[in-house]
CSV table of N, CA and C in Angstrom, one decimal:
chain,number,residue,atom,x,y,z
A,1,MET,N,243.7,9.2,192.5
A,1,MET,CA,243.5,10.8,191.9
A,1,MET,C,244.9,11.4,191.8
A,2,ASN,N,245.6,12.1,190.8
A,2,ASN,CA,246.7,12.5,190.8
A,2,ASN,C,246.4,14.0,191.0
A,3,ARG,N,247.4,14.5,191.4
A,3,ARG,CA,247.5,15.8,191.9
A,3,ARG,C,248.7,16.8,191.8
A,4,LEU,N,248.5,17.8,191.5
A,4,LEU,CA,249.5,18.9,190.8
A,4,LEU,C,249.3,19.8,192.1
A,5,VAL,N,250.8,20.3,192.5
A,5,VAL,CA,250.5,21.1,193.6
A,5,VAL,C,251.7,22.3,193.1
A,6,VAL,N,251.1,23.4,193.0
A,6,VAL,CA,252.1,24.3,192.8
A,6,VAL,C,252.7,25.4,193.9
A,7,LEU,N,253.9,25.4,194.3
A,7,LEU,CA,254.3,26.3,195.6
A,7,LEU,C,254.5,27.7,195.0
A,8,SER,N,254.2,28.9,195.4
A,8,SER,CA,254.5,29.9,195.0
A,8,SER,C,255.2,30.8,196.5
A,9,GLY,N,256.2,31.2,196.5
A,9,GLY,CA,256.9,32.3,197.3
A,9,GLY,C,258.3,32.6,197.4
A,10,VAL,N,258.6,33.6,197.6
A,10,VAL,CA,259.8,34.4,197.3
A,10,VAL,C,260.7,33.3,198.0
A,11,PRO,N,262.4,33.3,197.4
A,11,PRO,CA,263.3,32.6,197.7
A,11,PRO,C,263.4,32.8,199.4
A,12,GLY,N,263.5,31.9,200.3
A,12,GLY,CA,264.0,31.9,201.6
A,12,GLY,C,262.2,31.7,202.3
A,13,SER,N,261.0,31.6,201.5
A,13,SER,CA,260.0,31.3,202.4
A,13,SER,C,259.6,30.2,202.9
A,14,GLY,N,260.2,29.1,202.6
A,14,GLY,CA,260.3,27.8,202.8
A,14,GLY,C,259.6,26.7,202.2
A,15,LYS,N,259.9,27.1,200.8
A,15,LYS,CA,259.0,26.0,199.7
A,15,LYS,C,259.7,24.9,199.7
A,16,SER,N,260.9,25.0,199.6
A,16,SER,CA,262.1,23.5,199.6
A,16,SER,C,261.8,23.0,201.1
A,17,TYR,N,261.9,23.7,202.2
A,17,TYR,CA,261.4,23.1,203.6
A,17,TYR,C,260.2,22.3,203.6
A,18,PHE,N,258.9,22.9,202.8
A,18,PHE,CA,258.1,22.0,202.9
A,18,PHE,C,257.9,20.9,202.0
A,19,SER,N,258.7,21.1,200.8
A,19,SER,CA,258.9,19.6,200.1
A,19,SER,C,259.7,18.5,200.8
A,20,LYS,N,260.7,18.9,201.7
A,20,LYS,CA,261.6,18.0,202.1
A,20,LYS,C,260.8,17.5,203.3
A,21,THR,N,260.0,18.3,204.0
A,21,THR,CA,259.2,17.8,205.0
A,21,THR,C,257.8,16.8,205.0
A,22,LEU,N,257.2,17.0,203.3
A,22,LEU,CA,256.2,16.2,202.6
A,22,LEU,C,257.1,15.0,202.7
A,23,LYS,N,258.2,14.7,202.3
A,23,LYS,CA,258.9,13.8,201.5
A,23,LYS,C,259.1,12.7,202.7
A,24,THR,N,259.4,13.2,203.7
A,24,THR,CA,259.4,12.4,205.0
A,24,THR,C,258.0,11.9,205.3
A,25,LYS,N,257.0,12.4,205.1
A,25,LYS,CA,255.8,12.0,205.6
A,25,LYS,C,255.2,10.9,204.5
A,26,ARG,N,255.4,11.2,203.0
A,26,ARG,CA,254.6,10.2,201.8
A,26,ARG,C,255.9,9.6,201.3
A,27,TYR,N,255.8,8.4,201.3
A,27,TYR,CA,256.8,8.0,200.6
A,27,TYR,C,256.6,7.4,199.3
A,28,THR,N,255.5,7.2,199.0
A,28,THR,CA,255.8,6.6,197.2
A,28,THR,C,254.5,7.6,196.6
A,29,HIS,N,254.6,7.7,195.1
A,29,HIS,CA,253.9,8.3,194.4
A,29,HIS,C,254.1,9.8,194.4
A,30,LEU,N,255.1,10.4,194.7
A,30,LEU,CA,255.7,11.8,195.0
A,30,LEU,C,256.6,12.3,194.4
A,31,TYR,N,256.3,13.2,193.5
A,31,TYR,CA,257.3,13.9,192.7
A,31,TYR,C,257.8,15.2,193.0
A,32,ILE,N,258.9,15.3,193.3
A,32,ILE,CA,259.2,16.7,193.9
A,32,ILE,C,260.2,17.3,193.0
A,33,ILE,N,259.5,18.2,192.1
A,33,ILE,CA,260.5,19.0,190.9
A,33,ILE,C,260.7,20.2,191.2
A,34,SER,N,262.1,20.5,191.6
A,34,SER,CA,262.8,21.6,191.9
A,34,SER,C,263.5,22.3,191.1
A,35,SER,N,263.4,23.9,190.5
A,35,SER,CA,263.8,24.4,189.7
A,35,SER,C,265.3,24.4,190.1
A,36,ASP,N,265.7,24.8,191.5
A,36,ASP,CA,266.8,24.8,192.2
A,36,ASP,C,267.6,23.7,191.9
A,37,GLN,N,267.3,22.7,191.8
A,37,GLN,CA,268.0,21.5,192.0
A,37,GLN,C,268.2,21.2,190.3
A,38,LEU,N,267.1,21.3,189.3
A,38,LEU,CA,267.2,21.1,188.1
A,38,LEU,C,268.6,21.9,187.5
A,39,ARG,N,268.8,23.2,187.9
A,39,ARG,CA,270.0,24.0,187.6
A,39,ARG,C,271.2,23.7,188.2
A,40,ALA,N,271.1,23.2,189.7
A,40,ALA,CA,272.1,22.4,189.9
A,40,ALA,C,272.6,21.4,189.2
A,41,LEU,N,271.8,20.4,189.0
A,41,LEU,CA,272.0,19.2,188.2
A,41,LEU,C,272.6,19.5,186.7
A,42,ILE,N,271.9,20.4,186.0
A,42,ILE,CA,272.2,20.4,184.6
A,42,ILE,C,273.4,21.8,184.2
A,43,LEU,N,273.0,22.4,185.4
A,43,LEU,CA,274.2,23.6,185.0
A,43,LEU,C,275.3,23.8,185.9
A,44,HIS,N,275.1,23.0,187.1
A,44,HIS,CA,276.1,22.8,188.1
A,44,HIS,C,276.3,24.0,188.9
A,45,ASN,N,275.0,24.8,189.0
A,45,ASN,CA,275.2,26.0,189.8
A,45,ASN,C,273.7,26.1,190.0
A,46,GLN,N,272.6,26.3,191.2
A,46,GLN,CA,271.5,26.2,191.2
A,46,GLN,C,270.8,28.0,190.9
A,47,GLN,N,272.1,29.1,190.9
A,47,GLN,CA,271.5,30.4,190.7
A,47,GLN,C,272.2,30.7,189.2
A,48,ASN,N,272.6,29.8,188.7
A,48,ASN,CA,272.9,30.2,187.1
A,48,ASN,C,271.5,30.1,186.2
A,49,LEU,N,271.1,31.1,186.0
A,49,LEU,CA,270.0,31.8,185.1
A,49,LEU,C,270.2,31.7,183.4
A,50,SER,N,271.4,31.4,183.3
A,50,SER,CA,271.7,31.3,182.0
A,50,SER,C,270.9,30.6,181.0
A,51,GLU,N,270.7,29.4,181.4
A,51,GLU,CA,269.8,28.4,180.3
A,51,GLU,C,268.3,28.4,181.0
A,52,ASP,N,267.8,29.5,181.3
A,52,ASP,CA,266.2,29.4,182.2
A,52,ASP,C,265.7,28.7,181.0
A,53,ALA,N,265.4,29.0,179.6
A,53,ALA,CA,264.4,28.6,179.1
A,53,ALA,C,264.8,26.8,179.0
A,54,LEU,N,265.7,26.3,178.8
A,54,LEU,CA,265.8,25.0,179.1
A,54,LEU,C,265.5,24.4,180.4
A,55,ILE,N,265.5,24.8,181.4
A,55,ILE,CA,265.4,24.4,182.9
A,55,ILE,C,263.7,24.7,182.8
A,56,TRP,N,263.3,25.7,182.3
A,56,TRP,CA,261.6,25.5,182.3
A,56,TRP,C,260.8,24.6,181.4
A,57,LYS,N,261.4,24.1,180.4
A,57,LYS,CA,261.2,23.1,179.3
A,57,LYS,C,261.3,21.9,180.4
A,58,ILE,N,262.3,21.6,180.9
A,58,ILE,CA,262.6,20.3,181.3
A,58,ILE,C,261.5,20.5,182.6
A,59,PHE,N,261.5,21.6,183.4
A,59,PHE,CA,260.6,21.7,184.9
A,59,PHE,C,259.1,21.2,184.9
A,60,TYR,N,258.6,21.8,183.3
A,60,TYR,CA,257.2,21.6,183.1
A,60,TYR,C,257.2,20.5,182.5
A,61,GLY,N,258.0,19.9,181.7
A,61,GLY,CA,258.0,18.5,180.9
A,61,GLY,C,257.8,17.4,181.7
A,62,LEU,N,258.7,17.5,182.9
A,62,LEU,CA,258.2,16.3,184.2
A,62,LEU,C,257.2,16.6,184.7
A,63,ALA,N,256.4,17.6,184.9
A,63,ALA,CA,255.2,17.5,185.4
A,63,ALA,C,254.4,17.2,184.5
A,64,LYS,N,254.6,17.2,183.2
A,64,LYS,CA,253.6,16.5,182.4
A,64,LYS,C,254.0,15.3,182.2
A,65,THR,N,255.1,14.6,182.7
A,65,THR,CA,255.5,13.1,182.2
A,65,THR,C,255.0,12.4,183.6
A,66,PHE,N,255.2,13.1,184.6
A,66,PHE,CA,254.7,12.3,186.0
A,66,PHE,C,252.9,12.2,186.2
A,67,SER,N,252.3,12.9,185.2
A,67,SER,CA,250.9,13.1,185.4
A,67,SER,C,250.3,11.9,185.0
A,68,VAL,N,251.2,10.9,184.2
A,68,VAL,CA,250.9,9.4,184.1
A,68,VAL,C,250.5,8.5,185.2
A,69,ASP,N,251.0,9.1,186.3
A,69,ASP,CA,251.0,8.2,187.8
A,69,ASP,C,249.5,8.6,188.3
A,70,HIS,N,248.4,7.5,188.4
A,70,HIS,CA,247.3,8.5,188.5
A,70,HIS,C,247.0,8.3,190.2
A,71,ASN,N,248.0,7.6,190.7
A,71,ASN,CA,248.1,8.0,192.1
A,71,ASN,C,249.4,9.2,192.8
A,72,GLY,N,249.6,9.9,191.8
A,72,GLY,CA,250.7,10.9,192.1
A,72,GLY,C,250.3,12.3,192.6
A,73,LEU,N,251.5,12.5,193.4
A,73,LEU,CA,251.3,13.5,194.0
A,73,LEU,C,252.7,14.6,193.5
A,74,VAL,N,252.6,15.5,192.7
A,74,VAL,CA,253.6,16.4,191.9
A,74,VAL,C,254.0,17.8,192.4
A,75,ILE,N,254.9,18.1,193.1
A,75,ILE,CA,255.2,19.4,193.6
A,75,ILE,C,255.6,20.1,192.6
A,76,LEU,N,255.3,21.5,192.4
A,76,LEU,CA,256.3,22.4,191.7
A,76,LEU,C,257.1,23.1,192.4
A,77,ASP,N,258.0,23.0,192.8
A,77,ASP,CA,259.1,23.8,193.9
A,77,ASP,C,259.7,24.7,193.2
A,78,ALA,N,259.4,25.8,192.8
A,78,ALA,CA,260.0,27.0,192.4
A,78,ALA,C,258.9,28.4,192.8
A,79,THR,N,259.7,29.5,192.7
A,79,THR,CA,259.3,30.7,193.0
A,79,THR,C,257.6,31.0,192.8
A,80,HIS,N,257.6,31.0,191.6
A,80,HIS,CA,256.5,31.3,191.0
A,80,HIS,C,255.5,32.6,191.6
A,81,THR,N,256.4,33.6,191.8
A,81,THR,CA,255.8,35.0,192.3
A,81,THR,C,255.2,35.5,191.7
A,82,LEU,N,254.8,35.4,190.6
A,82,LEU,CA,254.1,36.4,189.5
A,82,LEU,C,253.2,35.4,188.9
A,83,LYS,N,251.8,35.7,188.5
A,83,LYS,CA,250.7,35.3,188.2
A,83,LYS,C,251.0,34.5,186.8
A,84,LYS,N,252.0,35.2,185.7
A,84,LYS,CA,252.5,34.5,184.5
A,84,LYS,C,252.9,33.5,184.6
A,85,TYR,N,253.7,33.2,185.8
A,85,TYR,CA,254.5,31.9,186.2
A,85,TYR,C,253.8,30.8,187.0
A,86,ARG,N,252.5,31.4,187.8
A,86,ARG,CA,251.8,30.1,188.1
A,86,ARG,C,250.5,30.1,187.3
A,87,TYR,N,250.0,31.0,186.7
A,87,TYR,CA,248.9,30.5,186.2
A,87,TYR,C,248.9,29.9,184.6
A,88,ALA,N,249.5,30.7,183.6
A,88,ALA,CA,249.9,30.8,182.4
A,88,ALA,C,250.7,29.5,182.4
A,89,ASN,N,251.7,28.9,183.1
A,89,ASN,CA,252.4,27.9,182.6
A,89,ASN,C,251.9,26.7,183.2
A,90,VAL,N,250.8,27.1,184.2
A,90,VAL,CA,250.1,25.7,184.6
A,90,VAL,C,248.6,25.3,184.2
A,91,LYS,N,247.9,26.0,183.6
A,91,LYS,CA,247.0,25.9,183.4
A,91,LYS,C,247.0,24.9,181.9
A,92,GLN,N,247.9,24.3,181.3
A,92,GLN,CA,248.3,23.4,180.5
A,92,GLN,C,247.9,22.4,181.2
A,93,PHE,N,248.0,21.9,182.2
A,93,PHE,CA,248.1,20.7,182.9
A,93,PHE,C,246.6,20.1,183.5
A,94,ARG,N,245.5,21.2,183.5
A,94,ARG,CA,244.3,20.9,183.9
A,94,ARG,C,243.6,19.5,183.3
A,95,LYS,N,243.7,19.2,182.2
A,95,LYS,CA,243.2,17.9,181.7
A,95,LYS,C,243.9,16.6,182.2
A,96,LEU,N,245.3,17.1,182.5
A,96,LEU,CA,246.2,15.9,183.1
A,96,LEU,C,246.1,15.6,184.3
A,97,TYR,N,245.7,16.3,185.0
A,97,TYR,CA,245.7,16.1,186.8
A,97,TYR,C,244.1,16.3,187.4
A,98,ASP,N,243.5,15.1,188.4
A,98,ASP,CA,242.4,15.4,188.9
A,98,ASP,C,242.6,16.7,189.5
A,99,GLU,N,243.5,17.1,189.9
A,99,GLU,CA,243.3,18.3,191.3
A,99,GLU,C,244.9,19.2,190.7
A,100,ILE,N,244.3,20.6,191.0
A,100,ILE,CA,245.5,21.4,191.0
A,100,ILE,C,245.6,22.2,192.0
A,101,ASP,N,246.3,22.4,193.0
A,101,ASP,CA,246.5,23.2,194.3
A,101,ASP,C,247.7,24.3,194.2
A,102,LEU,N,247.3,25.4,194.8
A,102,LEU,CA,248.3,26.6,195.0
A,102,LEU,C,248.4,26.3,196.5
A,103,ILE,N,250.0,26.6,196.9
A,103,ILE,CA,250.1,26.7,198.1
A,103,ILE,C,251.2,28.0,198.2
A,104,VAL,N,250.5,29.2,199.1
A,104,VAL,CA,251.3,30.4,199.0
A,104,VAL,C,252.1,30.7,200.3
A,105,PHE,N,253.2,30.8,200.2
A,105,PHE,CA,254.2,30.9,201.2
A,105,PHE,C,254.3,32.5,201.2
A,106,ASN,N,253.2,33.0,202.3
A,106,ASN,CA,253.4,34.7,202.6
A,106,ASN,C,253.7,34.6,204.2
A,107,ILE,N,255.0,34.8,203.9
A,107,ILE,CA,256.0,35.0,205.1
A,107,ILE,C,256.3,36.2,205.7
A,108,ASP,N,256.4,36.9,206.6
A,108,ASP,CA,256.8,38.4,206.7
A,108,ASP,C,258.1,38.5,206.4
A,109,LYS,N,258.5,39.8,205.9
A,109,LYS,CA,259.6,40.1,205.2
A,109,LYS,C,261.2,39.6,206.0
A,110,GLN,N,261.0,40.4,207.5
A,110,GLN,CA,262.1,39.9,208.3
A,110,GLN,C,262.3,38.6,208.1
A,111,THR,N,261.6,37.6,208.6
A,111,THR,CA,261.7,36.0,208.6
A,111,THR,C,262.1,35.7,207.1
A,112,VAL,N,261.9,36.2,206.0
A,112,VAL,CA,262.3,35.6,205.0
A,112,VAL,C,263.7,36.2,204.5
A,113,LEU,N,264.3,37.4,205.2
A,113,LEU,CA,265.7,38.0,205.0
A,113,LEU,C,266.5,36.9,205.9
A,114,GLU,N,266.1,36.6,207.1
A,114,GLU,CA,266.7,35.7,208.0
A,114,GLU,C,266.7,34.5,207.5
A,115,GLN,N,265.8,33.7,206.8
A,115,GLN,CA,266.2,32.5,206.0
A,115,GLN,C,267.2,32.3,205.1
A,116,ASN,N,266.9,33.6,204.3
A,116,ASN,CA,267.7,33.9,203.1
A,116,ASN,C,269.1,33.2,203.7
A,117,MET,N,269.3,34.5,204.4
A,117,MET,CA,271.2,34.4,205.1
A,117,MET,C,271.3,32.4,205.6
A,118,ARG,N,270.4,32.0,205.9
A,118,ARG,CA,270.8,30.5,206.3
A,118,ARG,C,270.7,29.5,204.9
A,119,ARG,N,270.5,30.2,204.1
A,119,ARG,CA,270.5,29.1,202.8
A,119,ARG,C,272.1,28.9,202.4
A,120,LEU,N,272.3,27.7,201.6
A,120,LEU,CA,273.6,27.4,201.2
A,120,LEU,C,274.2,28.7,200.1
A,121,HIS,N,273.0,29.2,199.4
A,121,HIS,CA,273.5,30.3,198.3
A,121,HIS,C,272.7,31.4,198.7
A,122,PRO,N,272.7,32.5,199.6
A,122,PRO,CA,271.7,33.1,199.9
A,122,PRO,C,272.0,34.6,198.8
A,123,ILE,N,270.7,34.9,198.4
A,123,ILE,CA,270.5,35.7,197.6
A,123,ILE,C,270.4,37.3,198.1
A,124,PRO,N,271.3,38.1,197.4
A,124,PRO,CA,271.8,39.4,197.7
A,124,PRO,C,270.3,40.0,198.3
A,125,GLU,N,270.4,40.8,199.3
A,125,GLU,CA,269.4,41.2,199.7
A,125,GLU,C,268.5,42.5,199.2
A,126,ASP,N,269.3,43.1,198.2
A,126,ASP,CA,268.7,44.0,197.2
A,126,ASP,C,267.8,43.6,196.4
A,127,LYS,N,268.3,42.5,195.9
A,127,LYS,CA,267.7,41.5,194.7
A,127,LYS,C,266.3,40.6,195.6
A,128,LEU,N,266.5,40.3,196.4
A,128,LEU,CA,265.3,39.8,197.3
A,128,LEU,C,264.2,40.5,197.8
A,129,LEU,N,264.8,41.9,198.2
A,129,LEU,CA,263.8,42.7,198.6
A,129,LEU,C,262.8,43.4,197.3
A,130,GLY,N,263.4,43.1,196.1
A,130,GLY,CA,262.5,43.3,194.7
A,130,GLY,C,261.9,42.6,194.6
A,131,ILE,N,262.1,41.3,194.5
A,131,ILE,CA,261.4,40.1,194.5
A,131,ILE,C,260.3,40.0,195.3
A,132,ILE,N,260.5,40.7,196.7
A,132,ILE,CA,259.6,40.6,197.8
A,132,ILE,C,258.4,41.8,197.4
A,133,ASP,N,258.8,42.4,196.8
A,133,ASP,CA,258.1,43.9,196.6
A,133,ASP,C,257.2,43.4,195.0
A,134,SER,N,257.4,42.6,194.4
A,134,SER,CA,256.7,42.3,193.1
A,134,SER,C,255.9,41.1,193.1
A,135,PHE,N,255.9,40.3,194.4
A,135,PHE,CA,255.1,39.2,194.6
A,135,PHE,C,254.0,39.8,194.2
A,136,GLU,N,253.2,39.0,193.6
A,136,GLU,CA,251.4,39.0,193.2
A,136,GLU,C,250.6,38.3,194.0
A,137,ASP,N,249.9,38.3,194.7
A,137,ASP,CA,248.9,37.5,195.4
A,137,ASP,C,247.9,36.8,194.3
A,138,PRO,N,247.5,35.6,194.6
A,138,PRO,CA,246.5,35.0,193.7
A,138,PRO,C,245.6,36.1,193.2
A,139,ASP,N,245.0,36.1,192.2
A,139,ASP,CA,243.8,37.0,191.7
A,139,ASP,C,242.6,36.2,191.3
A,140,GLU,N,241.4,36.8,191.1
A,140,GLU,CA,240.3,35.8,191.1
A,140,GLU,C,240.2,34.9,190.1
A,141,GLU,N,241.1,35.5,188.9
A,141,GLU,CA,241.0,34.2,187.8
A,141,GLU,C,241.9,33.0,188.4
A,142,GLU,N,243.1,33.2,189.4
A,142,GLU,CA,243.4,32.1,189.7
A,142,GLU,C,242.8,31.3,191.0
A,143,GLN,N,242.2,32.0,191.6
A,143,GLN,CA,241.2,31.4,192.7
A,143,GLN,C,240.2,30.7,192.0
A,144,ALA,N,239.7,30.9,190.8
A,144,ALA,CA,238.8,30.3,190.2
A,144,ALA,C,239.3,28.8,189.7
A,145,PHE,N,240.5,28.9,189.2
A,145,PHE,CA,241.4,27.9,188.4
A,145,PHE,C,241.7,27.0,189.3
A,146,PHE,N,242.8,27.2,190.5
A,146,PHE,CA,243.1,26.0,191.4
A,146,PHE,C,241.8,25.7,192.4
A,147,ASP,N,242.0,24.1,192.5
A,147,ASP,CA,241.1,23.5,193.1
A,147,ASP,C,241.2,24.1,194.7
A,148,HIS,N,242.3,24.2,195.3
A,148,HIS,CA,242.4,24.8,196.6
A,148,HIS,C,243.8,25.5,196.8
A,149,ILE,N,243.5,26.6,197.3
A,149,ILE,CA,244.6,27.4,197.7
A,149,ILE,C,245.0,27.4,199.2
A,150,TYR,N,246.0,27.1,199.4
A,150,TYR,CA,246.4,27.4,201.2
A,150,TYR,C,247.6,28.2,201.2
A,151,TYR,N,247.5,28.9,202.6
A,151,TYR,CA,248.6,30.1,202.8
A,151,TYR,C,249.3,29.7,203.9
A,152,VAL,N,250.5,29.5,203.8
A,152,VAL,CA,251.6,29.4,204.8
A,152,VAL,C,252.0,30.7,205.4
A,153,THR,N,251.9,31.0,206.7
A,153,THR,CA,251.9,32.4,207.0
A,153,THR,C,253.3,32.4,207.9
A,154,GLY,N,253.9,31.2,208.8
A,154,GLY,CA,254.8,30.8,209.7
A,154,GLY,C,255.5,29.4,209.2
A,155,HIS,N,255.1,28.9,210.5
A,155,HIS,CA,255.6,27.3,210.7
A,155,HIS,C,254.7,26.6,210.6
A,156,ASP,N,253.3,26.9,210.0
A,156,ASP,CA,252.3,25.8,209.7
A,156,ASP,C,252.4,24.9,208.9
A,157,VAL,N,253.2,24.5,208.2
A,157,VAL,CA,253.2,23.6,207.2
A,157,VAL,C,252.6,22.2,207.2
A,158,GLN,N,252.8,21.9,208.8
A,158,GLN,CA,252.2,20.2,209.0
A,158,GLN,C,250.7,20.4,208.9
A,159,GLU,N,250.1,21.2,209.0
A,159,GLU,CA,248.5,21.4,208.8
A,159,GLU,C,248.2,20.9,207.2
A,160,ILE,N,249.3,21.6,206.4
A,160,ILE,CA,248.6,21.7,204.9
A,160,ILE,C,249.3,20.5,204.5
A,161,ILE,N,250.3,19.7,204.9
A,161,ILE,CA,251.0,18.4,204.6
A,161,ILE,C,249.9,17.3,204.9
A,162,LYS,N,249.2,17.3,206.0
A,162,LYS,CA,248.1,16.4,206.2
A,162,LYS,C,246.9,16.7,205.0
A,163,ASN,N,246.9,17.3,204.2
A,163,ASN,CA,246.5,17.2,203.2
A,163,ASN,C,246.8,16.6,201.9
A,164,TYR,N,248.3,16.3,202.1
A,164,TYR,CA,248.5,15.2,201.1
A,164,TYR,C,249.3,13.9,201.2
A,165,ILE,N,249.0,13.9,202.8
A,165,ILE,CA,249.8,12.3,203.0
A,165,ILE,C,248.7,11.3,202.3
A,166,GLU,N,249.0,10.2,202.1
A,166,GLU,CA,248.2,9.0,201.8
A,166,GLU,C,247.5,8.5,202.8
């Protein structure tokens, strides 16, 4: 069974930590597609948004490519803070994946601000607060679309990771 997992959360909420932790537990058929890593690779700066259309074309193109692995687990590591980025871009994969899950990183604001400051490239606090304030929780349409929706509220990623270990 192939699975697609969409990570959703503001910068500094633990999405990449989740991906890195999962990588230490599952060694095969795991594909982590990170928007930050694509920007760093292609634009030589993970905060460079100048070629976003290209980055997202590659990002979702890789998800399509990796769908051919019938035992694959594909992680989409990006903010996906708004429904239009979660649902509209991901619904195209319904026929390609046996299961599509959403993991929402619902971390308190103070923790996010602290974790942001520990990042290699912290986001300015005023910009981060704007992203936090505009975050959209999954609505009924998304709840019907995704096979599972998991919520991370703290350091409880290990319980969720158990769902994705072979």
